[in-house]
Amino acid sequence: MADMPAWLAVTLIAALVAVATATGVLWRVRAGRVRIADPESVVTAALLGADAQLGERATLLQFSTEFCARCPGTHRVLAAAARDEDGVEHVDVDLTHRPDLARRFKVLQTPTVLLLDAGGAVRGRVGGAPRPAELRAALTAILNGADDVRTA
Amino acid sequence: MSAQPDRGIDPRGPRFAAGITAVLLLAEVFLALIGARTAATILLAGLAALFAWGAFAGVRRHPFGVVFRRLVRPRLSPPAELEDAAPPTFAQGVGLLVTGVGLVLALVGVPLALELAGAAAFVAAFLNSAFGYCLGCQLYLLLVRAGLIRRAPVAVGP
């Protein structure tokens, strides 16, 4: 390729930084929000494995891997939320051991959190580290039997 | 089972290092664009060596990580929480792969290899540094989904 003048190179570099910044802002805006999931899809304890126990009223199902910067922090947030409510369980699944679950629930990023109601129906879904206040509001909505778990 | 770190690193360390790396990668792309190909090649080789250092010796021993611990961290408040060192170490391996492939392609004369490898690595390093986005984590999950990384099933628990 022919050498380009410095001003053109600087323009291209600026465009590269701008595109990367726009990508990052878009990701930040969308990450961690509670979205409506398909309630037809139901999770059972048997699907997760012998030791898994779903909550009587709701379950926070976390999908993690070992190579996941935000998974340990998310684990703490969800474990605390489950502790504060009766009948709510937190289950953390390492997808390295269960790639079938990653495919079944179309998990494209870790952590991904599924919010299950008393019957195991997937009521909400969070891609990325959940925003704690929004997650607790969605959990409260499930516990109160609300139709829509979104608060925002 | 659950990914609780027994020992952690300050998560701002890898992001600080990624920031320096991103600036150097931009400089490499600029040099390649204006035709200073020898300088760009040497810079990319140096960056690939740094990625290799981080990937094989671990991010704690990476030079930029040492700079962060010695000079930057003492001036900051303690981190809100520590993170596992494994994800950023894996990300160093991804950086090594991208810059290494770019370097080899450039050395055998593939046009635009210096520019494209530098730009791709820049985007990953920049997103990590400025936004905390972990490309290595995403790639790891895709490898798991593709069945390329697999471990024996174990029972899941809280």
PDB file of C-alpha atoms in Angstrom:
ATOM      1  CA  MET A   1       0.000   0.000   0.000  1.00  0.00           C
ATOM      2  CA  ALA A   2       1.217   3.497  -0.787  1.00  0.00           C
ATOM      3  CA  ASP A   3       2.287   5.596   2.171  1.00  0.00           C
ATOM      4  CA  MET A   4      -0.345   8.067   3.176  1.00  0.00           C
ATOM      5  CA  PRO A   5       0.143  11.643   4.345  1.00  0.00           C
ATOM      6  CA  ALA A   6       0.234  12.124   8.110  1.00  0.00           C
ATOM      7  CA  TRP A   7      -3.039  14.068   8.202  1.00  0.00           C
ATOM      8  CA  LEU A   8      -4.883  11.172   6.584  1.00  0.00           C
ATOM      9  CA  ALA A   9      -3.288   8.690   8.983  1.00  0.00           C
ATOM     10  CA  VAL A  10      -4.325  10.849  11.945  1.00  0.00           C
ATOM     11  CA  THR A  11      -7.894  11.009  10.559  1.00  0.00           C
ATOM     12  CA  LEU A  12      -8.056   7.223  10.256  1.00  0.00           C
ATOM     13  CA  ILE A  13      -6.677   6.811  13.790  1.00  0.00           C
ATOM     14  CA  ALA A  14      -9.315   9.248  15.101  1.00  0.00           C
ATOM     15  CA  ALA A  15     -12.032   7.300  13.266  1.00  0.00           C
ATOM     16  CA  LEU A  16     -10.762   4.060  14.826  1.00  0.00           C
ATOM     17  CA  VAL A  17     -10.913   5.584  18.315  1.00  0.00           C
ATOM     18  CA  ALA A  18     -14.403   6.987  17.606  1.00  0.00           C
ATOM     19  CA  VAL A  19     -15.766   3.617  16.428  1.00  0.00           C
ATOM     20  CA  ALA A  20     -14.234   1.837  19.442  1.00  0.00           C
ATOM     21  CA  THR A  21     -15.705   4.462  21.803  1.00  0.00           C
ATOM     22  CA  ALA A  22     -19.177   4.163  20.229  1.00  0.00           C
ATOM     23  CA  THR A  23     -18.976   0.367  20.582  1.00  0.00           C
ATOM     24  CA  GLY A  24     -18.015   0.677  24.237  1.00  0.00           C
ATOM     25  CA  VAL A  25     -20.797   3.174  25.025  1.00  0.00           C
ATOM     26  CA  LEU A  26     -23.382   0.970  23.292  1.00  0.00           C
ATOM     27  CA  TRP A  27     -22.176  -2.065  25.257  1.00  0.00           C
ATOM     28  CA  ARG A  28     -22.275  -0.149  28.556  1.00  0.00           C
ATOM     29  CA  VAL A  29     -25.820   1.105  27.911  1.00  0.00           C
ATOM     30  CA  ARG A  30     -27.124  -2.401  27.225  1.00  0.00           C
ATOM     31  CA  ALA A  31     -25.089  -4.500  29.672  1.00  0.00           C
ATOM     32  CA  GLY A  32     -26.628  -5.584  32.956  1.00  0.00           C
ATOM     33  CA  ARG A  33     -30.234  -4.617  32.134  1.00  0.00           C
ATOM     34  CA  VAL A  34     -33.081  -6.948  33.019  1.00  0.00           C
ATOM     35  CA  ARG A  35     -34.829  -8.062  29.845  1.00  0.00           C
ATOM     36  CA  ILE A  36     -38.030  -9.982  29.350  1.00  0.00           C
ATOM     37  CA  ALA A  37     -37.299 -13.605  28.595  1.00  0.00           C
ATOM     38  CA  ASP A  38     -39.407 -16.307  27.039  1.00  0.00           C
ATOM     39  CA  PRO A  39     -41.574 -17.633  29.921  1.00  0.00           C
ATOM     40  CA  GLU A  40     -42.333 -20.743  27.858  1.00  0.00           C
ATOM     41  CA  SER A  41     -38.798 -21.887  28.592  1.00  0.00           C
ATOM     42  CA  VAL A  42     -38.746 -23.704  31.941  1.00  0.00           C
ATOM     43  CA  VAL A  43     -35.735 -24.749  34.024  1.00  0.00           C
ATOM     44  CA  THR A  44     -35.928 -27.790  36.276  1.00  0.00           C
ATOM     45  CA  ALA A  45     -33.554 -28.918  39.008  1.00  0.00           C
ATOM     46  CA  ALA A  46     -33.024 -32.144  37.058  1.00  0.00           C
ATOM     47  CA  LEU A  47     -31.745 -30.170  34.070  1.00  0.00           C
ATOM     48  CA  LEU A  48     -29.127 -28.444  36.215  1.00  0.00           C
ATOM     49  CA  GLY A  49     -27.842 -31.568  37.933  1.00  0.00           C
ATOM     50  CA  ALA A  50     -28.297 -33.764  40.961  1.00  0.00           C
ATOM     51  CA  ASP A  51     -27.368 -31.259  43.647  1.00  0.00           C
ATOM     52  CA  ALA A  52     -29.129 -28.241  42.229  1.00  0.00           C
ATOM     53  CA  GLN A  53     -32.046 -26.918  44.173  1.00  0.00           C
ATOM     54  CA  LEU A  54     -34.453 -24.316  42.867  1.00  0.00           C
ATOM     55  CA  GLY A  55     -36.000 -21.748  45.174  1.00  0.00           C
ATOM     56  CA  GLU A  56     -39.581 -22.269  46.303  1.00  0.00           C
ATOM     57  CA  ARG A  57     -40.542 -18.779  45.189  1.00  0.00           C
ATOM     58  CA  ALA A  58     -37.791 -17.744  42.779  1.00  0.00           C
ATOM     59  CA  THR A  59     -34.306 -18.713  41.586  1.00  0.00           C
ATOM     60  CA  LEU A  60     -31.387 -16.613  40.386  1.00  0.00           C
ATOM     61  CA  LEU A  61     -29.614 -18.847  37.883  1.00  0.00           C
ATOM     62  CA  GLN A  62     -26.132 -17.567  37.059  1.00  0.00           C
ATOM     63  CA  PHE A  63     -24.027 -18.846  34.153  1.00  0.00           C
ATOM     64  CA  SER A  64     -20.287 -18.326  34.641  1.00  0.00           C
ATOM     65  CA  THR A  65     -16.925 -19.538  33.418  1.00  0.00           C
ATOM     66  CA  GLU A  66     -13.523 -19.453  35.105  1.00  0.00           C
ATOM     67  CA  PHE A  67     -12.355 -16.827  32.643  1.00  0.00           C
ATOM     68  CA  CYS A  68     -14.904 -14.195  33.514  1.00  0.00           C
ATOM     69  CA  ALA A  69     -13.864 -10.934  35.112  1.00  0.00           C
ATOM     70  CA  ARG A  70     -17.300  -9.974  36.461  1.00  0.00           C
ATOM     71  CA  CYS A  71     -18.581 -13.415  37.530  1.00  0.00           C
ATOM     72  CA  PRO A  72     -17.215 -13.444  41.119  1.00  0.00           C
ATOM     73  CA  GLY A  73     -18.682  -9.994  41.812  1.00  0.00           C
ATOM     74  CA  THR A  74     -22.012 -11.047  40.302  1.00  0.00           C
ATOM     75  CA  HIS A  75     -21.910 -14.187  42.448  1.00  0.00           C
ATOM     76  CA  ARG A  76     -21.655 -12.053  45.587  1.00  0.00           C
ATOM     77  CA  VAL A  77     -24.493  -9.732  44.516  1.00  0.00           C
ATOM     78  CA  LEU A  78     -26.838 -12.617  43.680  1.00  0.00           C
ATOM     79  CA  ALA A  79     -25.932 -14.649  46.780  1.00  0.00           C
ATOM     80  CA  ALA A  80     -26.729 -11.610  48.938  1.00  0.00           C
ATOM     81  CA  ALA A  81     -30.042 -11.029  47.140  1.00  0.00           C
ATOM     82  CA  ALA A  82     -31.006 -14.683  47.635  1.00  0.00           C
ATOM     83  CA  ARG A  83     -30.060 -14.577  51.326  1.00  0.00           C
ATOM     84  CA  ASP A  84     -32.264 -11.552  51.930  1.00  0.00           C
ATOM     85  CA  GLU A  85     -35.438 -13.200  50.630  1.00  0.00           C
ATOM     86  CA  ASP A  86     -37.119 -16.350  51.889  1.00  0.00           C
ATOM     87  CA  GLY A  87     -37.619 -19.061  49.293  1.00  0.00           C
ATOM     88  CA  VAL A  88     -35.085 -17.602  46.835  1.00  0.00           C
ATOM     89  CA  GLU A  89     -32.074 -19.657  45.763  1.00  0.00           C
ATOM     90  CA  HIS A  90     -28.943 -18.649  43.885  1.00  0.00           C
ATOM     91  CA  VAL A  91     -27.442 -21.280  41.568  1.00  0.00           C
ATOM     92  CA  ASP A  92     -24.108 -20.633  39.844  1.00  0.00           C
ATOM     93  CA  VAL A  93     -23.301 -22.928  36.892  1.00  0.00           C
ATOM     94  CA  ASP A  94     -19.808 -23.104  35.359  1.00  0.00           C
ATOM     95  CA  LEU A  95     -20.532 -23.505  31.646  1.00  0.00           C
ATOM     96  CA  THR A  96     -17.121 -25.102  31.098  1.00  0.00           C
ATOM     97  CA  HIS A  97     -18.660 -28.190  32.651  1.00  0.00           C
ATOM     98  CA  ARG A  98     -22.039 -27.765  30.941  1.00  0.00           C
ATOM     99  CA  PRO A  99     -21.632 -26.451  27.371  1.00  0.00           C
ATOM    100  CA  ASP A 100     -25.048 -27.974  26.607  1.00  0.00           C
ATOM    101  CA  LEU A 101     -26.648 -25.353  28.857  1.00  0.00           C
ATOM    102  CA  ALA A 102     -24.750 -22.563  27.063  1.00  0.00           C
ATOM    103  CA  ARG A 103     -26.209 -23.719  23.760  1.00  0.00           C
ATOM    104  CA  ARG A 104     -29.684 -24.441  25.115  1.00  0.00           C
ATOM    105  CA  PHE A 105     -30.077 -20.964  26.637  1.00  0.00           C
ATOM    106  CA  LYS A 106     -28.087 -19.240  23.876  1.00  0.00           C
ATOM    107  CA  VAL A 107     -25.606 -17.758  26.344  1.00  0.00           C
ATOM    108  CA  LEU A 108     -23.301 -15.381  24.474  1.00  0.00           C
ATOM    109  CA  GLN A 109     -21.649 -13.656  27.411  1.00  0.00           C
ATOM    110  CA  THR A 110     -20.726 -14.344  31.021  1.00  0.00           C
ATOM    111  CA  PRO A 111     -22.136 -13.664  33.467  1.00  0.00           C
ATOM    112  CA  THR A 112     -25.659 -14.261  32.167  1.00  0.00           C
ATOM    113  CA  VAL A 113     -28.409 -14.456  34.773  1.00  0.00           C
ATOM    114  CA  LEU A 114     -31.832 -16.040  34.341  1.00  0.00           C
ATOM    115  CA  LEU A 115     -34.570 -15.046  36.773  1.00  0.00           C
ATOM    116  CA  LEU A 116     -36.859 -18.004  37.404  1.00  0.00           C
ATOM    117  CA  ASP A 117     -40.232 -17.873  39.103  1.00  0.00           C
ATOM    118  CA  ALA A 118     -41.644 -20.473  41.521  1.00  0.00           C
ATOM    119  CA  GLY A 119     -42.413 -22.849  38.639  1.00  0.00           C
ATOM    120  CA  GLY A 120     -38.948 -22.491  37.078  1.00  0.00           C
ATOM    121  CA  ALA A 121     -40.227 -20.416  34.141  1.00  0.00           C
ATOM    122  CA  VAL A 122     -37.631 -17.981  32.815  1.00  0.00           C
ATOM    123  CA  ARG A 123     -39.162 -14.578  33.548  1.00  0.00           C
ATOM    124  CA  GLY A 124     -36.173 -12.309  33.068  1.00  0.00           C
ATOM    125  CA  ARG A 125     -32.672 -12.407  31.676  1.00  0.00           C
ATOM    126  CA  VAL A 126     -29.595 -10.289  32.297  1.00  0.00           C
ATOM    127  CA  GLY A 127     -26.556 -10.295  30.006  1.00  0.00           C
ATOM    128  CA  GLY A 128     -23.448  -9.010  31.780  1.00  0.00           C
ATOM    129  CA  ALA A 129     -23.053  -8.055  35.425  1.00  0.00           C
ATOM    130  CA  PRO A 130     -26.561  -7.166  36.685  1.00  0.00           C
ATOM    131  CA  ARG A 131     -27.272  -3.700  38.063  1.00  0.00           C
ATOM    132  CA  PRO A 132     -28.019  -4.576  41.715  1.00  0.00           C
ATOM    133  CA  ALA A 133     -31.012  -2.230  42.199  1.00  0.00           C
ATOM    134  CA  GLU A 134     -32.639  -3.284  38.932  1.00  0.00           C
ATOM    135  CA  LEU A 135     -32.067  -6.949  39.702  1.00  0.00           C
ATOM    136  CA  ARG A 136     -33.647  -6.676  43.151  1.00  0.00           C
ATOM    137  CA  ALA A 137     -36.633  -4.803  41.692  1.00  0.00           C
ATOM    138  CA  ALA A 138     -37.157  -7.559  39.112  1.00  0.00           C
ATOM    139  CA  LEU A 139     -36.849 -10.213  41.832  1.00  0.00           C
ATOM    140  CA  THR A 140     -39.438  -8.367  43.927  1.00  0.00           C
ATOM    141  CA  ALA A 141     -41.737  -8.213  40.886  1.00  0.00           C
ATOM    142  CA  ILE A 142     -41.464 -12.001  40.465  1.00  0.00           C
ATOM    143  CA  LEU A 143     -42.096 -12.593  44.182  1.00  0.00           C
ATOM    144  CA  ASN A 144     -45.172 -10.354  43.985  1.00  0.00           C
ATOM    145  CA  GLY A 145     -46.480 -12.226  40.975  1.00  0.00           C
ATOM    146  CA  ALA A 146     -46.209  -9.269  38.609  1.00  0.00           C
ATOM    147  CA  ASP A 147     -46.541  -9.945  34.874  1.00  0.00           C
ATOM    148  CA  ASP A 148     -43.707  -7.672  33.828  1.00  0.00           C
ATOM    149  CA  VAL A 149     -40.394  -7.959  35.649  1.00  0.00           C
ATOM    150  CA  ARG A 150     -38.975  -4.866  34.010  1.00  0.00           C
ATOM    151  CA  THR A 151     -38.946  -1.766  36.106  1.00  0.00           C
ATOM    152  CA  ALA A 152     -37.212   0.595  33.715  1.00  0.00           C
TER     153      ALA A 152
ATOM    154  CA  MET B   1     -17.357 -24.791  41.282  1.00  0.00           C
ATOM    155  CA  SER B   2     -18.399 -21.213  41.744  1.00  0.00           C
ATOM    156  CA  ALA B   3     -15.683 -18.871  40.577  1.00  0.00           C
ATOM    157  CA  GLN B   4     -14.704 -17.432  43.929  1.00  0.00           C
ATOM    158  CA  PRO B   5     -11.121 -16.171  43.829  1.00  0.00           C
ATOM    159  CA  ASP B   6      -8.974 -17.218  46.752  1.00  0.00           C
ATOM    160  CA  ARG B   7      -6.539 -14.429  46.003  1.00  0.00           C
ATOM    161  CA  GLY B   8      -7.212 -11.498  43.773  1.00  0.00           C
ATOM    162  CA  ILE B   9      -5.650  -8.630  41.916  1.00  0.00           C
ATOM    163  CA  ASP B  10      -6.718  -5.008  41.826  1.00  0.00           C
ATOM    164  CA  PRO B  11      -8.957  -4.913  38.702  1.00  0.00           C
ATOM    165  CA  ARG B  12      -7.608  -1.435  37.886  1.00  0.00           C
ATOM    166  CA  GLY B  13      -4.142  -2.937  37.253  1.00  0.00           C
ATOM    167  CA  PRO B  14      -4.982  -4.779  34.015  1.00  0.00           C
ATOM    168  CA  ARG B  15      -7.058  -1.812  32.834  1.00  0.00           C
ATOM    169  CA  PHE B  16      -4.147   0.556  33.463  1.00  0.00           C
ATOM    170  CA  ALA B  17      -1.837  -1.788  31.552  1.00  0.00           C
ATOM    171  CA  ALA B  18      -4.385  -2.116  28.726  1.00  0.00           C
ATOM    172  CA  GLY B  19      -4.487   1.685  28.464  1.00  0.00           C
ATOM    173  CA  ILE B  20      -0.720   1.920  27.892  1.00  0.00           C
ATOM    174  CA  THR B  21      -0.921  -1.006  25.455  1.00  0.00           C
ATOM    175  CA  ALA B  22      -3.772   0.697  23.553  1.00  0.00           C
ATOM    176  CA  VAL B  23      -1.765   3.914  23.135  1.00  0.00           C
ATOM    177  CA  LEU B  24       1.267   1.963  21.887  1.00  0.00           C
ATOM    178  CA  LEU B  25      -0.932   0.010  19.448  1.00  0.00           C
ATOM    179  CA  LEU B  26      -2.330   3.286  18.063  1.00  0.00           C
ATOM    180  CA  ALA B  27       1.235   4.514  17.583  1.00  0.00           C
ATOM    181  CA  GLU B  28       2.035   1.271  15.756  1.00  0.00           C
ATOM    182  CA  VAL B  29      -0.965   1.676  13.419  1.00  0.00           C
ATOM    183  CA  PHE B  30       0.028   5.301  12.753  1.00  0.00           C
ATOM    184  CA  LEU B  31       3.626   4.340  11.905  1.00  0.00           C
ATOM    185  CA  ALA B  32       2.384   1.605   9.568  1.00  0.00           C
ATOM    186  CA  LEU B  33      -0.049   3.972   7.838  1.00  0.00           C
ATOM    187  CA  ILE B  34       2.563   6.667   7.108  1.00  0.00           C
ATOM    188  CA  GLY B  35       4.927   4.045   5.717  1.00  0.00           C
ATOM    189  CA  ALA B  36       7.378   3.708   8.613  1.00  0.00           C
ATOM    190  CA  ARG B  37       7.032  -0.048   8.296  1.00  0.00           C
ATOM    191  CA  THR B  38      10.298  -1.029   9.997  1.00  0.00           C
ATOM    192  CA  ALA B  39       9.475   1.031  13.074  1.00  0.00           C
ATOM    193  CA  ALA B  40       5.913  -0.316  13.090  1.00  0.00           C
ATOM    194  CA  THR B  41       7.164  -3.906  12.810  1.00  0.00           C
ATOM    195  CA  ILE B  42       9.617  -3.458  15.689  1.00  0.00           C
ATOM    196  CA  LEU B  43       6.914  -1.843  17.846  1.00  0.00           C
ATOM    197  CA  LEU B  44       4.429  -4.632  17.081  1.00  0.00           C
ATOM    198  CA  ALA B  45       7.089  -7.246  17.877  1.00  0.00           C
ATOM    199  CA  GLY B  46       7.748  -5.513  21.202  1.00  0.00           C
ATOM    200  CA  LEU B  47       4.039  -5.478  22.015  1.00  0.00           C
ATOM    201  CA  ALA B  48       3.710  -9.156  21.072  1.00  0.00           C
ATOM    202  CA  ALA B  49       6.620  -9.901  23.440  1.00  0.00           C
ATOM    203  CA  LEU B  50       4.827  -7.995  26.225  1.00  0.00           C
ATOM    204  CA  PHE B  51       1.634  -9.987  25.568  1.00  0.00           C
ATOM    205  CA  ALA B  52       3.686 -13.196  25.734  1.00  0.00           C
ATOM    206  CA  TRP B  53       5.168 -12.044  29.035  1.00  0.00           C
ATOM    207  CA  GLY B  54       1.699 -11.434  30.470  1.00  0.00           C
ATOM    208  CA  ALA B  55       0.294 -14.677  29.073  1.00  0.00           C
ATOM    209  CA  PHE B  56       3.075 -16.979  30.268  1.00  0.00           C
ATOM    210  CA  ALA B  57       4.378 -15.255  33.401  1.00  0.00           C
ATOM    211  CA  GLY B  58       0.950 -13.963  34.464  1.00  0.00           C
ATOM    212  CA  VAL B  59      -0.400 -10.417  34.586  1.00  0.00           C
ATOM    213  CA  ARG B  60       1.088  -9.862  38.029  1.00  0.00           C
ATOM    214  CA  ARG B  61       4.597 -10.030  36.542  1.00  0.00           C
ATOM    215  CA  HIS B  62       3.775  -8.004  33.429  1.00  0.00           C
ATOM    216  CA  PRO B  63       5.941  -4.834  33.347  1.00  0.00           C
ATOM    217  CA  PHE B  64       2.922  -2.506  33.167  1.00  0.00           C
ATOM    218  CA  GLY B  65       1.357  -4.405  36.059  1.00  0.00           C
ATOM    219  CA  VAL B  66       4.531  -3.851  38.083  1.00  0.00           C
ATOM    220  CA  VAL B  67       4.443  -0.133  37.190  1.00  0.00           C
ATOM    221  CA  PHE B  68       0.846  -0.004  38.383  1.00  0.00           C
ATOM    222  CA  ARG B  69       1.642  -1.694  41.703  1.00  0.00           C
ATOM    223  CA  ARG B  70       4.755   0.357  42.425  1.00  0.00           C
ATOM    224  CA  LEU B  71       3.736   3.821  41.197  1.00  0.00           C
ATOM    225  CA  VAL B  72      -0.029   4.072  40.693  1.00  0.00           C
ATOM    226  CA  ARG B  73      -1.763   1.902  43.252  1.00  0.00           C
ATOM    227  CA  PRO B  74      -0.115   3.550  46.314  1.00  0.00           C
ATOM    228  CA  ARG B  75      -1.780   6.819  45.199  1.00  0.00           C
ATOM    229  CA  LEU B  76      -5.256   5.284  44.834  1.00  0.00           C
ATOM    230  CA  SER B  77      -7.807   4.279  47.425  1.00  0.00           C
ATOM    231  CA  PRO B  78      -8.046   0.504  47.989  1.00  0.00           C
ATOM    232  CA  PRO B  79     -10.090  -1.331  45.349  1.00  0.00           C
ATOM    233  CA  ALA B  80     -13.785  -1.962  46.046  1.00  0.00           C
ATOM    234  CA  GLU B  81     -13.183  -5.617  45.344  1.00  0.00           C
ATOM    235  CA  LEU B  82     -10.436  -7.854  44.018  1.00  0.00           C
ATOM    236  CA  GLU B  83     -10.711  -9.856  40.814  1.00  0.00           C
ATOM    237  CA  ASP B  84      -9.300 -13.174  39.673  1.00  0.00           C
ATOM    238  CA  ALA B  85      -6.026 -12.937  37.734  1.00  0.00           C
ATOM    239  CA  ALA B  86      -7.038 -15.700  35.291  1.00  0.00           C
ATOM    240  CA  PRO B  87      -9.277 -13.668  32.902  1.00  0.00           C
ATOM    241  CA  PRO B  88      -6.749 -10.882  32.208  1.00  0.00           C
ATOM    242  CA  THR B  89      -4.006 -13.502  31.820  1.00  0.00           C
ATOM    243  CA  PHE B  90      -6.130 -15.313  29.227  1.00  0.00           C
ATOM    244  CA  ALA B  91      -6.738 -11.938  27.524  1.00  0.00           C
ATOM    245  CA  GLN B  92      -2.957 -11.486  27.239  1.00  0.00           C
ATOM    246  CA  GLY B  93      -2.881 -14.752  25.322  1.00  0.00           C
ATOM    247  CA  VAL B  94      -5.568 -13.460  22.959  1.00  0.00           C
ATOM    248  CA  GLY B  95      -3.495 -10.299  22.450  1.00  0.00           C
ATOM    249  CA  LEU B  96      -0.423 -12.431  21.747  1.00  0.00           C
ATOM    250  CA  LEU B  97      -2.364 -14.440  19.157  1.00  0.00           C
ATOM    251  CA  VAL B  98      -3.655 -11.333  17.320  1.00  0.00           C
ATOM    252  CA  THR B  99      -0.355  -9.431  17.311  1.00  0.00           C
ATOM    253  CA  GLY B 100       1.675 -12.592  16.643  1.00  0.00           C
ATOM    254  CA  VAL B 101      -0.403 -13.543  13.594  1.00  0.00           C
ATOM    255  CA  GLY B 102      -0.227  -9.933  12.349  1.00  0.00           C
ATOM    256  CA  LEU B 103       3.537  -9.917  12.789  1.00  0.00           C
ATOM    257  CA  VAL B 104       4.052 -13.183  10.901  1.00  0.00           C
ATOM    258  CA  LEU B 105       1.756 -12.078   8.061  1.00  0.00           C
ATOM    259  CA  ALA B 106       3.575  -8.729   7.854  1.00  0.00           C
ATOM    260  CA  LEU B 107       6.971 -10.447   7.735  1.00  0.00           C
ATOM    261  CA  VAL B 108       5.882 -12.674   4.819  1.00  0.00           C
ATOM    262  CA  GLY B 109       4.662  -9.565   3.017  1.00  0.00           C
ATOM    263  CA  VAL B 110       0.875  -9.637   3.434  1.00  0.00           C
ATOM    264  CA  PRO B 111      -0.331  -6.055   2.838  1.00  0.00           C
ATOM    265  CA  LEU B 112      -2.179  -4.251   5.654  1.00  0.00           C
ATOM    266  CA  ALA B 113      -1.240  -6.943   8.216  1.00  0.00           C
ATOM    267  CA  LEU B 114       0.525  -4.409  10.458  1.00  0.00           C
ATOM    268  CA  GLU B 115      -2.412  -2.004  10.281  1.00  0.00           C
ATOM    269  CA  LEU B 116      -5.227  -4.520  10.767  1.00  0.00           C
ATOM    270  CA  ALA B 117      -3.581  -6.556  13.550  1.00  0.00           C
ATOM    271  CA  GLY B 118      -2.696  -3.345  15.400  1.00  0.00           C
ATOM    272  CA  ALA B 119      -6.216  -1.945  14.958  1.00  0.00           C
ATOM    273  CA  ALA B 120      -7.897  -5.175  16.121  1.00  0.00           C
ATOM    274  CA  ALA B 121      -5.675  -5.436  19.189  1.00  0.00           C
ATOM    275  CA  PHE B 122      -6.230  -1.721  19.867  1.00  0.00           C
ATOM    276  CA  VAL B 123     -10.032  -2.124  19.910  1.00  0.00           C
ATOM    277  CA  ALA B 124      -9.796  -4.983  22.433  1.00  0.00           C
ATOM    278  CA  ALA B 125      -7.275  -3.189  24.659  1.00  0.00           C
ATOM    279  CA  PHE B 126      -9.172   0.106  24.478  1.00  0.00           C
ATOM    280  CA  LEU B 127     -12.563  -1.452  25.308  1.00  0.00           C
ATOM    281  CA  ASN B 128     -10.953  -3.236  28.234  1.00  0.00           C
ATOM    282  CA  SER B 129      -9.198  -0.152  29.545  1.00  0.00           C
ATOM    283  CA  ALA B 130     -11.939   2.462  29.052  1.00  0.00           C
ATOM    284  CA  PHE B 131     -15.065   0.344  29.560  1.00  0.00           C
ATOM    285  CA  GLY B 132     -13.980  -2.761  31.464  1.00  0.00           C
ATOM    286  CA  TYR B 133     -15.072  -4.992  28.590  1.00  0.00           C
ATOM    287  CA  CYS B 134     -13.339  -8.384  28.629  1.00  0.00           C
ATOM    288  CA  LEU B 135     -12.957  -9.755  25.099  1.00  0.00           C
ATOM    289  CA  GLY B 136     -10.978 -12.755  26.339  1.00  0.00           C
ATOM    290  CA  CYS B 137     -13.926 -13.750  28.568  1.00  0.00           C
ATOM    291  CA  GLN B 138     -16.256 -13.623  25.573  1.00  0.00           C
ATOM    292  CA  LEU B 139     -13.914 -15.683  23.382  1.00  0.00           C
ATOM    293  CA  TYR B 140     -13.473 -18.255  26.143  1.00  0.00           C
ATOM    294  CA  LEU B 141     -17.247 -18.745  26.310  1.00  0.00           C
ATOM    295  CA  LEU B 142     -17.474 -19.104  22.528  1.00  0.00           C
ATOM    296  CA  LEU B 143     -14.750 -21.803  22.674  1.00  0.00           C
ATOM    297  CA  VAL B 144     -16.765 -23.579  25.386  1.00  0.00           C
ATOM    298  CA  ARG B 145     -19.928 -23.358  23.277  1.00  0.00           C
ATOM    299  CA  ALA B 146     -18.107 -24.707  20.250  1.00  0.00           C
ATOM    300  CA  GLY B 147     -17.043 -27.687  22.361  1.00  0.00           C
ATOM    301  CA  LEU B 148     -13.331 -26.847  22.068  1.00  0.00           C
ATOM    302  CA  ILE B 149     -12.946 -26.435  25.836  1.00  0.00           C
ATOM    303  CA  ARG B 150     -14.633 -29.088  27.894  1.00  0.00           C
ATOM    304  CA  ARG B 151     -14.433 -30.530  31.384  1.00  0.00           C
ATOM    305  CA  ALA B 152     -16.249 -33.364  33.027  1.00  0.00           C
ATOM    306  CA  PRO B 153     -19.754 -32.480  34.163  1.00  0.00           C
ATOM    307  CA  VAL B 154     -20.006 -31.859  37.891  1.00  0.00           C
ATOM    308  CA  ALA B 155     -22.997 -31.219  40.080  1.00  0.00           C
ATOM    309  CA  VAL B 156     -23.942 -27.566  40.327  1.00  0.00           C
ATOM    310  CA  GLY B 157     -24.597 -25.863  43.612  1.00  0.00           C
ATOM    311  CA  PRO B 158     -25.049 -22.389  44.992  1.00  0.00           C
TER     312      PRO B 158
END
